Short mmCIF file of C-alpha atoms in Angstrom, two decimals:
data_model
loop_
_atom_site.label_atom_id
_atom_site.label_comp_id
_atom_site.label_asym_id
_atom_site.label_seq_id
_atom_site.Cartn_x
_atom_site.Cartn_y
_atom_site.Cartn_z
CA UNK A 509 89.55 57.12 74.44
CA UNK A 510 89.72 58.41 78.00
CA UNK A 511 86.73 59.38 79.92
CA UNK A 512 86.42 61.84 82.49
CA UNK A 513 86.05 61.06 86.16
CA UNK A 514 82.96 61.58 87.37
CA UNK A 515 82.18 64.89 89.63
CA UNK A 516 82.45 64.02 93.17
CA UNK A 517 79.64 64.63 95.43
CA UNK A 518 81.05 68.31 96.45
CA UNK A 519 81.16 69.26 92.99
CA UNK A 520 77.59 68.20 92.81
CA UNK A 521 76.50 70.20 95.46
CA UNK A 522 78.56 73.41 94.40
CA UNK A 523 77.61 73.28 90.84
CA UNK A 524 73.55 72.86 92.17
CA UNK A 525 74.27 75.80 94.89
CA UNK A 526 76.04 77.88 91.79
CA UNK A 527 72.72 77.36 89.75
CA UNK A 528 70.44 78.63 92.07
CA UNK A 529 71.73 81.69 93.84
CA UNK A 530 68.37 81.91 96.70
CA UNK A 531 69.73 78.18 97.66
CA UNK A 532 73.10 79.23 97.94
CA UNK A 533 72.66 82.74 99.86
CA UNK A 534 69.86 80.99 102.07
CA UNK A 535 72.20 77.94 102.99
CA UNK A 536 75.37 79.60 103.50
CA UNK A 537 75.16 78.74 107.50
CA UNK A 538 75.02 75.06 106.37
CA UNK A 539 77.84 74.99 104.13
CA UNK A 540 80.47 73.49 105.81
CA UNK A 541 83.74 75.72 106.23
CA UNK A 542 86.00 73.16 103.71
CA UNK A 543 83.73 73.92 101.16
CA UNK A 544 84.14 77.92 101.32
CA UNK A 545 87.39 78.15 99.52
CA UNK A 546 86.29 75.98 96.05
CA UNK A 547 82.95 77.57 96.13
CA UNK A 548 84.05 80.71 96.42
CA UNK A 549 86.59 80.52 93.47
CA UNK A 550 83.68 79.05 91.50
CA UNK A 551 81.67 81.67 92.27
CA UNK A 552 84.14 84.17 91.24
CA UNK A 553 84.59 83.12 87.84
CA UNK A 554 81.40 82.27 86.66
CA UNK A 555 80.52 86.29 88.23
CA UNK A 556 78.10 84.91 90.53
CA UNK A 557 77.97 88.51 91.97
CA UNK A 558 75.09 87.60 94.81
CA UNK A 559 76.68 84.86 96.11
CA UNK A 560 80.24 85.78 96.08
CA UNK A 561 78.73 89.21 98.58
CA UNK A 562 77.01 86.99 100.42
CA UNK A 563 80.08 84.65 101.25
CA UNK A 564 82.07 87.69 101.74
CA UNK A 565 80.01 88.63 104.46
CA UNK A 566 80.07 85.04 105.93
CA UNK A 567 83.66 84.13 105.33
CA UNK A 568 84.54 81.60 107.99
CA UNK A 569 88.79 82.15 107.86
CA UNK A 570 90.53 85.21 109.29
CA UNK A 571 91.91 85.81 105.89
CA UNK A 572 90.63 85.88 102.38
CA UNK A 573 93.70 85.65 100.35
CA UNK A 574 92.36 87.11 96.95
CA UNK A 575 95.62 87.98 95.36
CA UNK A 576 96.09 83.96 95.59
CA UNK A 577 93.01 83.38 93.75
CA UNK A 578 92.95 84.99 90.39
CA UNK A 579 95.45 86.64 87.89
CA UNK A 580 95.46 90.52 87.40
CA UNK A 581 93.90 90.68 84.13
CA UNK A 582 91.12 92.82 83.19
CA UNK A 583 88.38 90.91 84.78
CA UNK A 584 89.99 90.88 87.92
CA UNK A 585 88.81 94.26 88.38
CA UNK A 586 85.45 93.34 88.28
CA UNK A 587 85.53 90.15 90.98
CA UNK A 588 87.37 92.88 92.90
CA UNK A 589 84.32 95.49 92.58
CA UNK A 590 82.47 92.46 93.91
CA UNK A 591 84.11 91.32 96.52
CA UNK A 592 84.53 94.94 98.19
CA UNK A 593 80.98 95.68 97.74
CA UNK A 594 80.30 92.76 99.85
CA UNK A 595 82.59 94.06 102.02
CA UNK A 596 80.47 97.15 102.30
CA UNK A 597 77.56 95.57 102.90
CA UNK A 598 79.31 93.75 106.07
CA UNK A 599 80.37 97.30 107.60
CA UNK A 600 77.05 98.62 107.05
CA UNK A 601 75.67 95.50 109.40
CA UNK A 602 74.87 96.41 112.96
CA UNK A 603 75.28 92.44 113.95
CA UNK A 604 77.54 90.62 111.24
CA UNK A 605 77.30 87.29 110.35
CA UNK A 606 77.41 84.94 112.97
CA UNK A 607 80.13 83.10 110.86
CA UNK A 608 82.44 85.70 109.67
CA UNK A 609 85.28 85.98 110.66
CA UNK A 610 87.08 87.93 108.24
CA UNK A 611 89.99 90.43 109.51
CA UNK A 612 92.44 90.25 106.71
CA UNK A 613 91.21 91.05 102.54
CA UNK A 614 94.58 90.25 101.36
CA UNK A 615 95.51 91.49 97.94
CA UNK A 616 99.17 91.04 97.83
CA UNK A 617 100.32 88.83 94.84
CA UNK A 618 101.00 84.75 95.75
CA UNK A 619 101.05 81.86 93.18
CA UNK A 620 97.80 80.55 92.26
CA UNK A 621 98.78 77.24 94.18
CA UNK A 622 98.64 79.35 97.33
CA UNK A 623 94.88 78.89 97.27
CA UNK A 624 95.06 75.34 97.93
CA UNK A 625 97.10 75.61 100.84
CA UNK A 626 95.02 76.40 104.27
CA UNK A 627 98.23 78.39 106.16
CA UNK A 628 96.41 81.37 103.29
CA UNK A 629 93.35 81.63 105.17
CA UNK A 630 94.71 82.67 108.61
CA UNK A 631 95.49 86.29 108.91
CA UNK A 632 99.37 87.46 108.74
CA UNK A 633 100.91 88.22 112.01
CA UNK A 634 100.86 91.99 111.34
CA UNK A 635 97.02 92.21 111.66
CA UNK A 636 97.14 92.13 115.38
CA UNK A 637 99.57 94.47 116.33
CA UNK A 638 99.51 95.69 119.72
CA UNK A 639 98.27 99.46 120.25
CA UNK A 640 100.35 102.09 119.14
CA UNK A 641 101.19 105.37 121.20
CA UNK A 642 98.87 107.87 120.39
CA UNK A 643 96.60 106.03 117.95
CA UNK A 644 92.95 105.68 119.07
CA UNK A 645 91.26 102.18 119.22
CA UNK A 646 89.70 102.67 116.48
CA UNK A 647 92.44 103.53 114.44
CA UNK A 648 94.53 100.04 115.68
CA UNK A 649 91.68 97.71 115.64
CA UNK A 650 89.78 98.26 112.12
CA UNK A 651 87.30 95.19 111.80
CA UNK A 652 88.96 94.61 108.33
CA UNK A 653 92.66 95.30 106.78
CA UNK A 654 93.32 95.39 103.29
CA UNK A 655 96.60 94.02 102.76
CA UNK A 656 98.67 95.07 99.40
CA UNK A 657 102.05 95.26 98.81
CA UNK A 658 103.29 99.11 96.74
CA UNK A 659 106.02 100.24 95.08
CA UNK A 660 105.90 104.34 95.15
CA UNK A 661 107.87 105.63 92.02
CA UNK A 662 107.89 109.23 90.74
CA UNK A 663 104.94 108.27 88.21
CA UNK A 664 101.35 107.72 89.19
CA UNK A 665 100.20 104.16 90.69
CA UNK A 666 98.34 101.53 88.67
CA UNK A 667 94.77 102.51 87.86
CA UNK A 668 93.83 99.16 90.16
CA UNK A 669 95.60 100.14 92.94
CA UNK A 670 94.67 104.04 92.80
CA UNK A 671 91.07 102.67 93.33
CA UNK A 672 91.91 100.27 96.20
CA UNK A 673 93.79 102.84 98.22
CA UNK A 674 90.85 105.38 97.27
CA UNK A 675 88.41 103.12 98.86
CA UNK A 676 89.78 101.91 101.15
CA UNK A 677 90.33 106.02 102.17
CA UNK A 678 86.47 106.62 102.05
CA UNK A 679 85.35 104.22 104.72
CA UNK A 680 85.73 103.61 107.87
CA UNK A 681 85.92 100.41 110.03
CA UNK A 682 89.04 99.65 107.32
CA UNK A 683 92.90 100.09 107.49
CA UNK A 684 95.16 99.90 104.51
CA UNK A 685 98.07 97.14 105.08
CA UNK A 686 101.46 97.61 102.95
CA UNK A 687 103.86 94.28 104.54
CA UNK A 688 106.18 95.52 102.30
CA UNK A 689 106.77 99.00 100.86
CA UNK A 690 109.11 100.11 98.37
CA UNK A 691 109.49 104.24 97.90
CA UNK A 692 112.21 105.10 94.67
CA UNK A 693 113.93 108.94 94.70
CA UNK A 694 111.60 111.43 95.08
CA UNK A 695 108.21 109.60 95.54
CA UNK A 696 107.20 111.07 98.62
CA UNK A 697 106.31 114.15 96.45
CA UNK A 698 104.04 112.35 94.25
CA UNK A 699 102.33 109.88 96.87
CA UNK A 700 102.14 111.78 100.12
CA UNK A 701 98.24 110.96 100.12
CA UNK A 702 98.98 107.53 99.97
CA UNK A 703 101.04 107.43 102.35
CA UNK A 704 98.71 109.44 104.63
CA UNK A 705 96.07 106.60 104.15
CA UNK A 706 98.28 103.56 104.79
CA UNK A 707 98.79 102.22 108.15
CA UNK A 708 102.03 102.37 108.71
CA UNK A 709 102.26 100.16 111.82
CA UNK A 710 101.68 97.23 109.11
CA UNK A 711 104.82 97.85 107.28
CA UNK A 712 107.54 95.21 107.96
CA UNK A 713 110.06 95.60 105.20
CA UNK A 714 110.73 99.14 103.60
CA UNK A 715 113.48 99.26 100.78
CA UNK A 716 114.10 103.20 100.01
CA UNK A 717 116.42 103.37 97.01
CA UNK A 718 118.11 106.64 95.26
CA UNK A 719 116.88 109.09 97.76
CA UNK A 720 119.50 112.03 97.32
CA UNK A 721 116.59 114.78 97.29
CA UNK A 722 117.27 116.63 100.62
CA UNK A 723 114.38 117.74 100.86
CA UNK A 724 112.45 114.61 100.16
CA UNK A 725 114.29 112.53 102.69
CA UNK A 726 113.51 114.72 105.49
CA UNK A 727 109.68 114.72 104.50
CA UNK A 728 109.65 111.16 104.50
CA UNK A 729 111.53 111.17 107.91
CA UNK A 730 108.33 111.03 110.22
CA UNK A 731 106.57 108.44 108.58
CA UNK A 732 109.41 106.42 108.90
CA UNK A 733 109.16 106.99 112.76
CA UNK A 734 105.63 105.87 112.33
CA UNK A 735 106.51 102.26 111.42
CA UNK A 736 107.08 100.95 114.53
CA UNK A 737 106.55 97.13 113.68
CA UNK A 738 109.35 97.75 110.94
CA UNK A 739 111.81 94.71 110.58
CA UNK A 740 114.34 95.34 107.85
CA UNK A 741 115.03 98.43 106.40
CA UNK A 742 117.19 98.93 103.27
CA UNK A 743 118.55 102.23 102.00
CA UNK A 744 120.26 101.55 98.72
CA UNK A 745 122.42 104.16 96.79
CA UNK A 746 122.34 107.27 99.09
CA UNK A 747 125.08 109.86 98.00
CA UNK A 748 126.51 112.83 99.73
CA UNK A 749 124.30 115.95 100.09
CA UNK A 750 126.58 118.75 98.27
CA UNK A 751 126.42 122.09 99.58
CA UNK A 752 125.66 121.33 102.66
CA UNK A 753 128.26 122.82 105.53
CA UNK A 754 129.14 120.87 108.49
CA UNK A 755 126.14 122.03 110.90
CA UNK A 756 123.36 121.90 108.17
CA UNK A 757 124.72 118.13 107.56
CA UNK A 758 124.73 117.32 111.22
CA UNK A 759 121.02 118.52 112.17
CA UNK A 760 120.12 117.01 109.18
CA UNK A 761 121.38 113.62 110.13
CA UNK A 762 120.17 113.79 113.52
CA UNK A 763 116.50 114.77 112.20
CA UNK A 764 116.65 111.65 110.16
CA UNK A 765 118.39 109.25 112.40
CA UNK A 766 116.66 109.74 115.55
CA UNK A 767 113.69 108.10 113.77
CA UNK A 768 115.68 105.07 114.64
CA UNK A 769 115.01 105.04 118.14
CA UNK A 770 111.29 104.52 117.14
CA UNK A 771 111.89 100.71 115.49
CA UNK A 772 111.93 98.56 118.71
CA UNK A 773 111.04 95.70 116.37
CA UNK A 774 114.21 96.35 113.64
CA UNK A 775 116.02 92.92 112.83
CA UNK A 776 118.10 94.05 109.62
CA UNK A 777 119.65 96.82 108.75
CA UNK A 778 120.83 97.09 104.85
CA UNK A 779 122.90 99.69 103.66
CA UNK A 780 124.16 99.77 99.89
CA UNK A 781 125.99 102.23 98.29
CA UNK A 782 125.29 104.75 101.34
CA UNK A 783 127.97 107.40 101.61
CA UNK A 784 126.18 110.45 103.57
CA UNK A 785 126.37 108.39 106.76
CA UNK A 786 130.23 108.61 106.88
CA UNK A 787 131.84 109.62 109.83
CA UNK A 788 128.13 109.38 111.72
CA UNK A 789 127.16 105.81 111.64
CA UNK A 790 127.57 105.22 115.33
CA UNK A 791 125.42 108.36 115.50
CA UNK A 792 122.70 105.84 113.89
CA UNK A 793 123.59 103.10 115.91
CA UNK A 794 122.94 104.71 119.10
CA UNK A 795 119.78 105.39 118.25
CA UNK A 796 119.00 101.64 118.02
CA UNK A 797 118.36 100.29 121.32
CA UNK A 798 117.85 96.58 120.33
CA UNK A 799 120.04 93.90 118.56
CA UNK A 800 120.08 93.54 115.33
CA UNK A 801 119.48 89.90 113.75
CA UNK A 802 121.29 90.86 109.93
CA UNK A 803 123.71 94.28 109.51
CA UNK A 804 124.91 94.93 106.18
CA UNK A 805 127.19 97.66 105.20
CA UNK A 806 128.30 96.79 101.23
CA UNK A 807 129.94 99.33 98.96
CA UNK A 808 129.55 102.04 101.84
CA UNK A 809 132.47 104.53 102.83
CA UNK A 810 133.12 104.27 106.39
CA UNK A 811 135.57 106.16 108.41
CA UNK A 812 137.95 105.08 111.61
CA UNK A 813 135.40 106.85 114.03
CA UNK A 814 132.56 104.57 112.49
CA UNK A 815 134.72 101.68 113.03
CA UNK A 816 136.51 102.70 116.46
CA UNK A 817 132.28 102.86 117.81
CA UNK A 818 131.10 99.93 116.12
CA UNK A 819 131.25 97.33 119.19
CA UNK A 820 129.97 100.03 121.45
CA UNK A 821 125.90 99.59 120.90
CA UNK A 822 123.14 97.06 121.95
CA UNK A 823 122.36 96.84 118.00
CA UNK A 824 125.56 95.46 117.43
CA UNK A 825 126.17 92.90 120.12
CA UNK A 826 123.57 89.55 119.05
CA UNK A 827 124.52 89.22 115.34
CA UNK A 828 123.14 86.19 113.16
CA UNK A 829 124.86 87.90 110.13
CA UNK A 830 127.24 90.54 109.28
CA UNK A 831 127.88 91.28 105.68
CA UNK A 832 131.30 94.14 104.59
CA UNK A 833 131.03 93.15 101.45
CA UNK A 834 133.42 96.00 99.20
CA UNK A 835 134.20 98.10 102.30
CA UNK A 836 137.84 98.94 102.10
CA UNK A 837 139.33 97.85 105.39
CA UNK A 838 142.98 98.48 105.05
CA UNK A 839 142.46 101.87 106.45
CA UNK A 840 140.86 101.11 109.82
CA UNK A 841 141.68 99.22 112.85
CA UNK A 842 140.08 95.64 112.93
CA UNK A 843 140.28 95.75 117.13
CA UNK A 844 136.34 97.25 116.09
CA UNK A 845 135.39 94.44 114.06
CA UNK A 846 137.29 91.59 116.17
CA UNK A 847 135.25 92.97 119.50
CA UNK A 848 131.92 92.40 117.52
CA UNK A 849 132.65 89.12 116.43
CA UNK A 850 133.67 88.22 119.78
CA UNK A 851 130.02 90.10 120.99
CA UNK A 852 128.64 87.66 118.21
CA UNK A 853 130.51 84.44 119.17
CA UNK A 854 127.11 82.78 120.22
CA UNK A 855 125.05 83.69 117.55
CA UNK A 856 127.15 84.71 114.39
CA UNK A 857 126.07 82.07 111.89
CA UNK A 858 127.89 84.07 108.34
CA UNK A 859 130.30 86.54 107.90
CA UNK A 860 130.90 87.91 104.50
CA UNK A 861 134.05 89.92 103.94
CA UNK A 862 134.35 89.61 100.18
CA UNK A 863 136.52 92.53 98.33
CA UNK A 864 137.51 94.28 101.36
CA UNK A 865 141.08 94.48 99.80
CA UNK A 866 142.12 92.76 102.96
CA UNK A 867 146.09 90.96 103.36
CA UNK A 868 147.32 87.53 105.12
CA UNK A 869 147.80 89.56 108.30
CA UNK A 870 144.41 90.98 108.75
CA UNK A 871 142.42 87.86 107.53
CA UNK A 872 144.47 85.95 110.36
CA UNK A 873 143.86 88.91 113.10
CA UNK A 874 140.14 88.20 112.01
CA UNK A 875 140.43 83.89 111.85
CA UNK A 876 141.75 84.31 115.30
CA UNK A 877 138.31 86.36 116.46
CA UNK A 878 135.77 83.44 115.16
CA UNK A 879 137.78 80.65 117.12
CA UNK A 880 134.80 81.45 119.75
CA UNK A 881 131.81 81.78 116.84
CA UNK A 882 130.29 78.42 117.55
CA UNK A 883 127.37 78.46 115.40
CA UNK A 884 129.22 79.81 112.46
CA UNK A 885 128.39 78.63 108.97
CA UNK A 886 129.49 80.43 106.10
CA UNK A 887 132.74 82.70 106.33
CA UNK A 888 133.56 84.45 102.51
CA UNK A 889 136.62 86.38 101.84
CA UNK A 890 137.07 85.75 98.07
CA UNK A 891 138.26 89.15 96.30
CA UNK A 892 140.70 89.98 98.56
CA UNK A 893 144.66 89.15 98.65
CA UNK A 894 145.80 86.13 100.46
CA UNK A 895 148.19 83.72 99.92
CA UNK A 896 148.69 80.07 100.34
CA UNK A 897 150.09 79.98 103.73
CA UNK A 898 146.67 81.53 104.89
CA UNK A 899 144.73 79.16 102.95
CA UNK A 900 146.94 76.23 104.87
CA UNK A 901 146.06 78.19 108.03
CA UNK A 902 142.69 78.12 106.81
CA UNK A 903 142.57 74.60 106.74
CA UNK A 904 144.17 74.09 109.99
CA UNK A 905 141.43 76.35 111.57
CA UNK A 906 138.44 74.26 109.56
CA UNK A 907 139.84 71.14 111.17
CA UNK A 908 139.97 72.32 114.87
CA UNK A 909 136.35 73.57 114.36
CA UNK A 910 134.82 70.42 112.75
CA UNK A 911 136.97 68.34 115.64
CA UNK A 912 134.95 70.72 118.08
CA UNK A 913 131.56 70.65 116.19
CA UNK A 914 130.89 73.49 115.81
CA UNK A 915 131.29 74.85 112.63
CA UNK A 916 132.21 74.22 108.83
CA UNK A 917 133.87 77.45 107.20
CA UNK A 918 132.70 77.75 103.28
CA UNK A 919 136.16 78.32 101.11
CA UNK A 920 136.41 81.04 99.09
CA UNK A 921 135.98 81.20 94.99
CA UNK A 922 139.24 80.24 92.79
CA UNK A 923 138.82 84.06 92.01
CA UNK A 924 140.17 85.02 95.15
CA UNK A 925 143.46 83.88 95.13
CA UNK A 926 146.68 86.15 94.93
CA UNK A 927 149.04 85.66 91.96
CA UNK A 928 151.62 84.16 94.55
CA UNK A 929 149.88 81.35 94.89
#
């Protein structure tokens, strides 16, 4: 028979603060700031409403990292109704608490384990960004964001986050936070209030997939010139406009590129299955005046002119990682491509070329480019059509790297072979 351990002495004292709510409300400048976290939790499940306001208002951490707390079952809605009405009750305070020091009600989804880790309690990066042009103080420096992370599809949001954004909307002092945002087709139609509501300086990854309504893209155009913190931006599955003549689909692309120029802070640029940019990528890349960390250009159709421009821009020039995976190559020149690698020699750590239907000749033009890629770890060319003396001169060119440190080149996948070999 096994007997339980006995309650240590904070457990004592939480489960006696817990049982008489004047004590706990009363005391709260006394508790010391370790105890906040497990108290709090407590507090939340037994619906301790009083004291779970009252620690709101005194929360000693820039963040409160709700999402991390609880799971989103029904009574989640509840401890949320709680929590933001203490939350109202600290906006409504001429002098807050002298121990608050909440910025950040964070709402985004983490593993319950997350609560038990302090790095939760300190508010995300994005909730001091500087001041934006043309935004008052007011609307950069709210004395609370609510951080959530939405994916806009052409159907209404959950109930639970309908009310967030809707309360969030009704008050002031408060910003809504989206870190990452997620928009599918024709959203924009259906959730143009929400995006009116969020702050859109917060968002630092947007992923816009199937997007081929004209008119939808070019509404959604100036919001994304808004998000000017953005990091990574991925347009997935973006097909040719038809019907549009050569003009309307060049005023159109500049209306929607020239955004670009906007993202000072852009590290990755994704494109997947993105055809209407054909024969005007560099038109996009001149609009990006900084390097770019990650560029990936998979399944896209791509023309000489893209390629002839490609080593041309700042955005290309500093590349960690470049990804052409299923690009067809054998129609281009690879002087393009060798010039950015060469660009990239200092800081090119992967290259994937896999399915590029590339032969011996051009994989070796290429091999003979990343001879100056130092910091180079991962090179994959499986899918395409090489034979065994390229795989020997594969080998060759592993062994002069490791001899120079520098670098150890991943082989490709059995698949890749040719049936020569």
């Amino acid at each position: 028979m096994s007997l339980k351990p006995p309650l240590t002495l904070q457990e004592l004292a939480e489960n006696s603060l817990l049982r008489n709510k004047t004590m706990a409300v009363s005391n709260l400048d006394n508790i010391p700031s370790v105890f906040f976290p497990s108290l709090f939790k407590k507090a939340c499940r037994k619906r301790k409403a009083s004291i779970v306001k009252a620690m709101v208002q005194a929360w000693p951490f820039p963040c409160l990292p709700l999402g991390a707390m609880i799971r989103r079952d029904d009574s989640y809605r509840r401890v949320l109704e709680i929590i933001l009405s203490g939350l109202d009750g600290m906006l409504c305070q001429e002098v807050p608490h002298r121990r608050c020091r909440l910025k950040v009600l964070d709402l985004r989804i983490l593993p319950l384990r997350m609560w038990d880790q302090w790095s939760v309690f300190t508010a995300p990066d994005w909730s001091e960004n500087q001041t934006a042009v043309g935004l008052s103080e007011k609307e950069v420096k709210p004395r609370v964001k609510v951080a959530i992370n939405l994916v806009l599809q052409e159907c209404p949001l959950k109930s639970l986050e309908y009310f967030v954004i809707k309360w969030v909307a009704q008050r002031e002092g408060l910003s809504l936070c989206c870190n990452k945002l997620e928009i599918w087709s024709v959203a924009t139609y259906y959730h143009k209030d929400v995006l009116e509501t969020l702050d859109l300086n917060c968002v630092q990854h947007l992923g816009l997939y199937n997007m081929n309504d004209l008119t939808c893209l070019l509404n959604f155009s100036p919001y994304l010139g808004r998000m000017r913190h953005l990091c990574s931006l991925l347009l997935y599955c973006f097909w040719l406009f038809a019907g549009l003549t050569p003009v309307e689909k060049q005023l159109f692309i500049t209306h929607f590129t020239s955004k670009f120029l906007k993202l000072k802070h852009l590290q990755a640029l994704i494109l997947d299955n993105v055809f209407f940019l054909e024969d005007h990528l560099d038109q996009l890349f001149w609009w990006l005046k900084t390097p770019l960390e990650t560029l990936s250009l998979t399944n896209c159709l791509l023309s000489n002119s893209d390629w002839a421009h490609m080593a041309e821009f700042p955005c290309t020039r500093q590349l960690r990682h470049l990804s052409l995976k299923g690009v067809k190559l054998t129609h281009v020149s690879l002087e393009a491509l060798q010039t950015v690698l060469r660009k990239s020699a200092s800081t090119l750590l992967t290259l994937d070329l896999e399915s590029c239907h590339l032969l011996d000749g051009h994989l070796s033009a290429i091999l003979s480019s990343l001879r100056d890629c130092t910091q180079l770890i991962s090179f994959n060319f499986s899918g395409n059509h090489f034979s065994g003396n390229f795989l020997r001169e594969l080998r060759d060119h592993e062994i002069t790297l490791r001899s120079e440190g520098s670098t150890v080149v991943i082989m490709p996948r059995c698949d890749g072979l040719s049936p020569e070999l």
